[in-house]
Structure formats: C-alpha cells, structure tokens
Short mmCIF file of C-alpha atoms and ligand atoms in Angstrom, two decimals:
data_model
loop_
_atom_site.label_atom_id
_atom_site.label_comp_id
_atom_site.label_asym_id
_atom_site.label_seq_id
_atom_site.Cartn_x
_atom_site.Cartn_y
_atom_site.Cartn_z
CA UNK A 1 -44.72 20.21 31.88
CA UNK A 2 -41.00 20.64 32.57
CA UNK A 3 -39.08 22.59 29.97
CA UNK A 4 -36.15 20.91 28.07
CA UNK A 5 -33.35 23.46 28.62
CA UNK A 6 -31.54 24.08 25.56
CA UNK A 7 -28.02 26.65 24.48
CA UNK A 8 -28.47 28.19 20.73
CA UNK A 9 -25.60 28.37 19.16
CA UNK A 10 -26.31 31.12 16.11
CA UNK A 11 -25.34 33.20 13.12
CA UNK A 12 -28.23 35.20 12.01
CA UNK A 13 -28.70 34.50 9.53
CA UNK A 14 -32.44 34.69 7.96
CA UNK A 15 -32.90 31.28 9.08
CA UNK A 16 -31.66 30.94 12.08
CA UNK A 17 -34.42 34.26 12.62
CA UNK A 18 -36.88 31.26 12.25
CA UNK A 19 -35.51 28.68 14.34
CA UNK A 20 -34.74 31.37 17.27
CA UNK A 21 -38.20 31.97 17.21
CA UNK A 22 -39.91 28.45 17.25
CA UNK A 23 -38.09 27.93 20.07
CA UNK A 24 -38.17 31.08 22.20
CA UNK A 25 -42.18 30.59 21.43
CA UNK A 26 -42.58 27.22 22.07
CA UNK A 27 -43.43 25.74 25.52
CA UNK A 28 -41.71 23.00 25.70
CA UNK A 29 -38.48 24.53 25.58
CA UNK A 30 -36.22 26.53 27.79
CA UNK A 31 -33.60 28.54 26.33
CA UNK A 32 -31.14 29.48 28.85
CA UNK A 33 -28.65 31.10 26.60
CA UNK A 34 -28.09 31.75 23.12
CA UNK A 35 -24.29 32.37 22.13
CA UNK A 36 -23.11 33.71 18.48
CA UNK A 37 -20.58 32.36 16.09
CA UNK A 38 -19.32 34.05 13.37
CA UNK A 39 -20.89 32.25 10.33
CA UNK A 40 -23.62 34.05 8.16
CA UNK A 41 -22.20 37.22 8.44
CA UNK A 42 -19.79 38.69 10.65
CA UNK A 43 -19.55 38.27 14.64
CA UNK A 44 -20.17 41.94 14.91
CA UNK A 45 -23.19 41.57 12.61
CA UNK A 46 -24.56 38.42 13.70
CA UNK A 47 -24.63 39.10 17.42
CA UNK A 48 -26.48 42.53 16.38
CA UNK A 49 -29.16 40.61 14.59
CA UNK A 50 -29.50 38.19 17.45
CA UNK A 51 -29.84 41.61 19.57
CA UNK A 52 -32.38 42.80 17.55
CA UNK A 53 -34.29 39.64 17.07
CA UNK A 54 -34.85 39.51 20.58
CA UNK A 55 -36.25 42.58 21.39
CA UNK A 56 -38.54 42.02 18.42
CA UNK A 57 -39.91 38.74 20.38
CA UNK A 58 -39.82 40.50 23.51
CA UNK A 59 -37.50 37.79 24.81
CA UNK A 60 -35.02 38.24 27.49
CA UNK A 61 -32.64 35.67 26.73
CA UNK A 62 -29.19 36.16 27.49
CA UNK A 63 -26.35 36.34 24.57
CA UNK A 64 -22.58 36.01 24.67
CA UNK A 65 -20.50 36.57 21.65
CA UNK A 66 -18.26 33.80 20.32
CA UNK A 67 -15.45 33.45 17.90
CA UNK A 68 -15.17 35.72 15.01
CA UNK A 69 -13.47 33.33 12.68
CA UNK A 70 -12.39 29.76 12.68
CA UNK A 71 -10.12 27.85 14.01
CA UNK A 72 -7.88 27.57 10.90
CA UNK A 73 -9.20 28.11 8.13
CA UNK A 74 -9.71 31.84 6.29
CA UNK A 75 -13.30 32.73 7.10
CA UNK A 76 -15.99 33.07 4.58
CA UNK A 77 -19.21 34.15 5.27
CA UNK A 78 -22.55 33.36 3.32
CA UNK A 79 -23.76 36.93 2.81
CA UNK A 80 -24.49 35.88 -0.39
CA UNK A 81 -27.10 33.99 0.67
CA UNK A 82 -28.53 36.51 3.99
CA UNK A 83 -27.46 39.96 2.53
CA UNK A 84 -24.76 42.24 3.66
CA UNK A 85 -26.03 42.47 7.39
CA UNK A 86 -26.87 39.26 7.78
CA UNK A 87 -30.93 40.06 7.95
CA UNK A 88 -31.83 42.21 5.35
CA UNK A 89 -36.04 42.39 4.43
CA UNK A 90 -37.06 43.76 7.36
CA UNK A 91 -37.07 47.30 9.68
CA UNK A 92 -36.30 45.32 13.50
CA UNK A 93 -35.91 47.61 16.31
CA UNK A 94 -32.98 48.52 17.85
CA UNK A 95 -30.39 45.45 19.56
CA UNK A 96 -31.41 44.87 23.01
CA UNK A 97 -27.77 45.42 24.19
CA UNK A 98 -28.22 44.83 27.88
CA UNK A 99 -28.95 41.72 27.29
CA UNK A 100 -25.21 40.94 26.07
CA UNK A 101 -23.39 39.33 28.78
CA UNK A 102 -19.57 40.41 29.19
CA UNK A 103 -18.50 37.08 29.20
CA UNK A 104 -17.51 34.87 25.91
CA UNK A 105 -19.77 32.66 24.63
CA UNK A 106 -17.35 29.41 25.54
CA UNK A 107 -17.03 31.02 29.69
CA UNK A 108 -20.83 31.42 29.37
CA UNK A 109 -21.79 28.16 28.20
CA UNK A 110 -19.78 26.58 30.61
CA UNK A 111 -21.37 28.28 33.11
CA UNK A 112 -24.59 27.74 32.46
CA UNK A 113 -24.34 24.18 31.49
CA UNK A 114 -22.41 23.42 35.09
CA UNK A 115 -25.33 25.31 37.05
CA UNK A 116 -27.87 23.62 35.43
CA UNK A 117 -29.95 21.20 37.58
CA UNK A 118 -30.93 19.37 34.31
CA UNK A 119 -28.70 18.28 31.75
CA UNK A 120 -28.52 20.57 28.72
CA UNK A 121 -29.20 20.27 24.87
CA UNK A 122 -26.69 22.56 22.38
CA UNK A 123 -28.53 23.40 19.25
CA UNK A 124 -25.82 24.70 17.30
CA UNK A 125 -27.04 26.06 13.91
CA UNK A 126 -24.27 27.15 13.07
CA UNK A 127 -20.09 26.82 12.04
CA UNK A 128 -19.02 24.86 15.23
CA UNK A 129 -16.43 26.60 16.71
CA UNK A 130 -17.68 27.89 20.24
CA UNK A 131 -18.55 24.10 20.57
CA UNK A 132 -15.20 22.77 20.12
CA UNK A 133 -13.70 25.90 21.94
CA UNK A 134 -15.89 24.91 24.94
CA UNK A 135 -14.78 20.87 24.80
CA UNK A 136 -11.47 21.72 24.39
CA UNK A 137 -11.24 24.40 27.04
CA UNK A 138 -13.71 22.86 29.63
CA UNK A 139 -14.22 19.24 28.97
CA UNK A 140 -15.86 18.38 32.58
CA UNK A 141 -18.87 20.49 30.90
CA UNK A 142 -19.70 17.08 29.13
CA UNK A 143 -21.22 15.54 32.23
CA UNK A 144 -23.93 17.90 32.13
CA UNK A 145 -24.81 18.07 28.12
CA UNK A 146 -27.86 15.54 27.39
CA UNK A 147 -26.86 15.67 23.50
CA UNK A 148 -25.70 17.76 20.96
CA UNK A 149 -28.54 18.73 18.14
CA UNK A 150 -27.23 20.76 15.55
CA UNK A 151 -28.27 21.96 11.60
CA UNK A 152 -25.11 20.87 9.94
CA UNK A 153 -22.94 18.68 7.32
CA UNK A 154 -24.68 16.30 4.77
CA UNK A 155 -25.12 12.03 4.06
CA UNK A 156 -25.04 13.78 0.18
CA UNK A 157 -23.77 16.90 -1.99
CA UNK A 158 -23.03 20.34 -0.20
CA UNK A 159 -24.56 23.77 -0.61
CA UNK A 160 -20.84 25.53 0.06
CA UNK A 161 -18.60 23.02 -1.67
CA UNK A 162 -19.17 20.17 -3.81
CA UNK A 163 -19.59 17.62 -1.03
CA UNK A 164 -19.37 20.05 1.99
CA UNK A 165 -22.40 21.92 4.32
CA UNK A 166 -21.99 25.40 5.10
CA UNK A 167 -21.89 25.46 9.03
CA UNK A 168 -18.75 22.32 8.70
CA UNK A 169 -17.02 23.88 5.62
CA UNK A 170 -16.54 27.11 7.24
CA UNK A 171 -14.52 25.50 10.08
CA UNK A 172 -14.00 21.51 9.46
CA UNK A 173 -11.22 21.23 12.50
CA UNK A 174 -13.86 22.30 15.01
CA UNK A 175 -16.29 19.96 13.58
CA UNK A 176 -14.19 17.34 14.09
CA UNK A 177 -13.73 17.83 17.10
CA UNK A 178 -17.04 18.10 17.84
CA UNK A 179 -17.49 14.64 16.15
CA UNK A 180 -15.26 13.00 18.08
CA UNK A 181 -16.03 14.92 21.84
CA UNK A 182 -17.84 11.23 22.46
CA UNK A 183 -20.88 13.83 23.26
CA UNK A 184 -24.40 12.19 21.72
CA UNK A 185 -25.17 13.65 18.48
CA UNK A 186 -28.20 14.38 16.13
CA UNK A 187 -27.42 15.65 12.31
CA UNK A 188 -29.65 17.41 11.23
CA UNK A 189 -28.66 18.34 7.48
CA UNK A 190 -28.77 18.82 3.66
CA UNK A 191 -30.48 15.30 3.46
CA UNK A 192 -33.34 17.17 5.90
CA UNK A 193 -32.49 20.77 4.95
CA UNK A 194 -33.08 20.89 1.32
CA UNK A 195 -36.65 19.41 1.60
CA UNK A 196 -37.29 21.49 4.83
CA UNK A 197 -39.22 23.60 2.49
CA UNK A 198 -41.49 26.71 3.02
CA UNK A 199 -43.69 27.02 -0.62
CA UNK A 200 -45.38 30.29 -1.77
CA UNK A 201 -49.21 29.61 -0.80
CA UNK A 202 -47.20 28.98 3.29
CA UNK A 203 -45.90 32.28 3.15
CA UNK A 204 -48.63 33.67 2.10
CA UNK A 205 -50.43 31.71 5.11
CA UNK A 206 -47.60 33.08 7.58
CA UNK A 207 -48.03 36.78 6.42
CA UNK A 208 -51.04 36.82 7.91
CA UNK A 209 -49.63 35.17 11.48
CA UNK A 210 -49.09 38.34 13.04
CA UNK A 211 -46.13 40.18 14.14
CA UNK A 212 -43.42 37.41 13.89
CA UNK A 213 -45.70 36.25 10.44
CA UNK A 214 -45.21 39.62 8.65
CA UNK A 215 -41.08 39.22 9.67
CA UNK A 216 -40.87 36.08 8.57
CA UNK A 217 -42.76 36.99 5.59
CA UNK A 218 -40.51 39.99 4.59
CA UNK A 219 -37.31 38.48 5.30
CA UNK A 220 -38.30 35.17 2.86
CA UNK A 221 -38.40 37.92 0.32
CA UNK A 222 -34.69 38.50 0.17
CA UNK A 223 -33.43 35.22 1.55
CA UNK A 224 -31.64 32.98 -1.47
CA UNK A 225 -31.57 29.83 1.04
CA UNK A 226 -33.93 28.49 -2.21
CA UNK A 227 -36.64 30.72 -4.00
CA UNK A 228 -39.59 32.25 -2.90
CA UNK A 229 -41.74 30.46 -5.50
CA UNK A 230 -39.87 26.89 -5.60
CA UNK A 231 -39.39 26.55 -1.80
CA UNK A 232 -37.53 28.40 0.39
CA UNK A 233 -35.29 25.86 2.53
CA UNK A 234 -35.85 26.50 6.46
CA UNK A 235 -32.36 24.72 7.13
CA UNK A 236 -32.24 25.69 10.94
CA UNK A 237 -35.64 25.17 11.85
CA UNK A 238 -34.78 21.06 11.01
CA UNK A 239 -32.69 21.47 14.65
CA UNK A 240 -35.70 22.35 16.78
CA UNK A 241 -38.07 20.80 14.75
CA UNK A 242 -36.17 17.64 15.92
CA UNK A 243 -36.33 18.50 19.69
CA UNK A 244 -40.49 19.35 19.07
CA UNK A 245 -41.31 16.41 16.45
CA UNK A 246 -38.64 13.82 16.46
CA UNK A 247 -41.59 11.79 14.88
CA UNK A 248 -40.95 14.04 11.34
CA UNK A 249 -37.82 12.27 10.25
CA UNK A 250 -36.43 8.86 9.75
CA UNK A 251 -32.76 8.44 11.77
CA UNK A 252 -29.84 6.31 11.17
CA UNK A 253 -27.18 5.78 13.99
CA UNK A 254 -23.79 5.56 12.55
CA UNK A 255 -20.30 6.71 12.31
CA UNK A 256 -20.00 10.36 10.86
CA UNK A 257 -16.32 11.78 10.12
CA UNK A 258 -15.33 15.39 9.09
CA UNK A 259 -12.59 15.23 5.89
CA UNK A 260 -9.72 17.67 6.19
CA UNK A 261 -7.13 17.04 4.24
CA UNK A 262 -9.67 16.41 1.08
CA UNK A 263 -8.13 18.27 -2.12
CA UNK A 264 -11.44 18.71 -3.37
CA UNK A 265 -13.85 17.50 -0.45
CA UNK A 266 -12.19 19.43 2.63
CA UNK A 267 -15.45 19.74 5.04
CA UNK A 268 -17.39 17.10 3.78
CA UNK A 269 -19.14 14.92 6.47
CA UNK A 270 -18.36 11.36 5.77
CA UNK A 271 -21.45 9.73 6.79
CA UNK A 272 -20.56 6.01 6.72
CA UNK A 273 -23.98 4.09 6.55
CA UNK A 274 -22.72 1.11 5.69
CA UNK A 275 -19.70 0.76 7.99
CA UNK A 276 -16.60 0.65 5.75
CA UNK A 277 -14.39 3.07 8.29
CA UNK A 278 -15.01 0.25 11.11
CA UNK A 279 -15.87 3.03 13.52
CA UNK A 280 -18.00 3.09 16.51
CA UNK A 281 -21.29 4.81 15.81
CA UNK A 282 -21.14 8.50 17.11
CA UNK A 283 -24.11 10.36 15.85
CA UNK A 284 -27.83 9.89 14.68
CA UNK A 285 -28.08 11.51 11.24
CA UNK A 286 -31.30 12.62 10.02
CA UNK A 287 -31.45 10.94 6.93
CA UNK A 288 -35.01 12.02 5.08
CA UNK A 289 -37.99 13.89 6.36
CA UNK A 290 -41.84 14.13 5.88
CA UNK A 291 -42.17 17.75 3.71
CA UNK A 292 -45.46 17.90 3.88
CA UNK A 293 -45.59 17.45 7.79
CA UNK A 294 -42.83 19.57 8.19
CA UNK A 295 -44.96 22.31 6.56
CA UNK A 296 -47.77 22.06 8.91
CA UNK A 297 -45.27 22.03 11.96
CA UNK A 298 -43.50 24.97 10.50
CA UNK A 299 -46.68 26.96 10.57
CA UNK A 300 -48.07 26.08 13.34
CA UNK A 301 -45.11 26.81 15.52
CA UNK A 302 -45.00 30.21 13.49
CA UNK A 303 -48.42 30.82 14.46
CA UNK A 304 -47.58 30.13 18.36
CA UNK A 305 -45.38 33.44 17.79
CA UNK A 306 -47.43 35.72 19.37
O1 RIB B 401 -26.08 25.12 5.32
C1 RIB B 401 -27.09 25.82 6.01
C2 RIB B 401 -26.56 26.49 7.24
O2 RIB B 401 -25.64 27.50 6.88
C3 RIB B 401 -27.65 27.20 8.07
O3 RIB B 401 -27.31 27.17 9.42
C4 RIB B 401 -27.60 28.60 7.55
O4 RIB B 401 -28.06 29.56 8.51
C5 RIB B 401 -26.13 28.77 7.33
O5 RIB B 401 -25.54 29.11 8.57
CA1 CA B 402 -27.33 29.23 10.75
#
C-alpha cells in the first residue's frame, strides 16, 4: 500500500515522544522529515530529544531545527508540564546528530515538500511558527501540501490561558497565519485532547509492550499532561490518530479564527460553529472523540513499536 507522506512539526515534549512513534512505526505512513519548534522546552532541548528519540526507534529520519521563539510574543515554554529537558523519566541514548540536516527547518520543508511526487501532510504538534515562516517565506510550497493536520487550539477552555491551547498561545500571530494560508485544515484539540486519555490499567498494559512500552511507560511517570491514575492526556497522538482512524472522531467544518488583541483571551481559537463571523469555512475541527476506541488504537499502535 502506498505510504501517505507526512512533515512532523515537534517540541518534545513527552507527548509528542508518543505521537513520533505511532507514526515512525506505523505502515501507512511516510515521514519524510521531522522539523523542531521551540515549544515544550527550548529549541536546543527539543531538537536534542527529537535526536535522541530517534536513535531509540532506530529511525533515520531527517531533522532540521526551527525557530527558537515566536514571532512576537515573549516565549514561554511548558517545562512545567515535560520537566526541565523536555523528556525527563527515562535514560535514551545519545542524539543521533548526523541525522541533523544543516539547513532550517522552513529551507527544509520547502524542499522536501517541492520534491515530493505526492502531495504532503504537515502534522504540526506543536507552536506554529516554522509553518507560518514557511507560507510566508515560500508560498508556491502550497501547491504541493494535501492538508495541514495539527494538535492545537480549542472549540472550549484552554490548558495555557483561560480560553487559549498551548501550541496557539505560545505564538497566536503565526497561528493566524496559518489559519488564514487558505491551506485545508484539521484541528485536532482540547475538545479531542483532554479525553485522549491513557488510564492506569493501559499503562500498565504498555509496560509490558517492549522497548518503546517500557519508554512510554517511564516517561508517563513524570509527565503532568493529566495524572497517572486519572488519565494521562495523549494530546499529540489525536494528530496521527486522525491520519490512521479518521473514523475515531466526529468533525465539524467551519470557520476557526485566532484572537490577538484579546485582553484576557489573546490565543484563543475562535471556533465559530454557528456562523456569527460570516466567514468562509477554513478548517475541520475535531469536535469530540470515542475514549474508549481511542484507547485500543493507542495501544495497539504502541504495540506495533517494535
Ligand atoms: O496543548 C497541548 C500541546 O502543547 C501538545 O502539543 C503538547 O506537547 C504541548 O506542546
Ligand atoms: Ca507538542
């Protein structure tokens, strides 16, 4: 079966870990390149962990470093959340550091996207900036992108401000502009996210899923996306669980906008269901999704690992 060729866009990030591997694993994908954003943790850190992560999987997928803050905004990372380095819980081996291309992420994306045969699928998980970096330095690169699927923003409440997602409040002005590129979108986000949920007795199943299982297993243990006994929330995974089991959510196609000038809602993603902005539909948001099914998918991709 031909692959679907897909760019990750990443800060890892303890869940982005996860969602790196489903895909690398899985056969129905083909990841071409995965580029870093700082996000998580720092660019320096988060491009070390991707590093790392990949000679762990035995993976040789090419990475390109991206922007180390946003576009305007002070950046503030969510080590809070992953720990200092980004991936603490676990001893990985050292960063596979030939596989870090010279080039930036944007010059690398571009690239790739322009020799691809097929049309390619971002997956940012991530604060958006190398994507609006890329449209706003390359535009012609849009011919070639099939859509954009990315783990961000929220139809609801945020997790980093009171109505804002992590990956747009870190840089709202590139997700704007990512919003309004005219590129086909999927949302994947808090409305998904928070019931994207990995319970104890799954862990305890994963721990015993080999190499990538143990990982997993040890790096749940300090992640505070959730808790370990109430559900730990595999936000990233939502993204490729989309491109491997579209079937697990329900989708509305509407207008989503990206407030920046919000005193108190800077960031939020104004998801506009019902049509009061009078705006042409530019994104499918992921609006609710089957737990329980996500839970079986989450394993079994885990268990593909190997
Ligand atoms: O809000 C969740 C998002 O922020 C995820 O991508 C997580 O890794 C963090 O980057
Ligand atoms: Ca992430």
């Amino acid at each position: 079966m031909k692959k679907r060729p897909i760019i990750i866009d990443t800060d890892p990030g303890i869940d982005d870990a996860l969602a790196i591997a489903i895909a690398l694993f899985s056969e129905e994908l083909d990841v071409k390149l995965i580029t870093t954003v700082a996000g998580n943790v720092s660019l320096e850190n988060v491009t070390l962990n991707t590093l790392r992560l990949l000679n762990f999987f035995g993976k040789d997928v090419p990475v390109a470093k991206g922007a180390e803050k946003p576009l305007i905004v002070e950046f503030v990372d969510a080590s809070n959340v992953h720990g200092k380095t980004g991936m603490e819980g676990y001893d990985f081996p050292e960063p596979k550091e030939e596989l870090l291309l010279s080039e930036h992420a944007v010059n690398a994306m571009r690239r790739v996207i322009m020799e691809s045969e097929e049309p390619i699928t971002l997956v940012p998980i991530a604060t958006l900036t190398n994507i609006a970096l890329l449209f706003a330095m390359y535009p012609e690169v849009k011919s070639n992108i099939k859509e954009i699927v990315m783990m961000g923003g929220s139809a609801a409440r945020g997790n980093k401000g009171v109505m804002s997602e992590f990956n747009i409040a870190t840089d709202p002005e590139a997700a704007q502009m990512v919003f309004q590129s005219g590129v086909p979108i999927v949302m994947a986000g808090l409305d998904v996210g928070l019931k994207a949920l990995v319970m104890p007795e799954d862990s305890e199943e994963i721990k015993q899923m080999g190499k990538v299982g143990d990982m997993a297993y040890h790096l749940f243990k300090k992640y505070r996306g959730g808790s370990f006994s109430t559900g730990l929330k595999m936000y990233d995974s939502c993204a490729i669980a989309y491109l491997l089991c579209p079937e697990l959510y329900n989708v509305e196609e509407t207008y989503v906008g990206v407030e920046l000038r919000g005193t108190m809602t800077t960031g939020c993603t104004v998801v506009d269901l019902r049509g009061y902005l009078k705006r042409e539909p530019n994104a499918k948001v992921c609006m609710d999704i089957d737990g329980k099914k996500f839970r079986e998918w989450f394993k079994e991709s885990i268990a593909k690992c190997i």
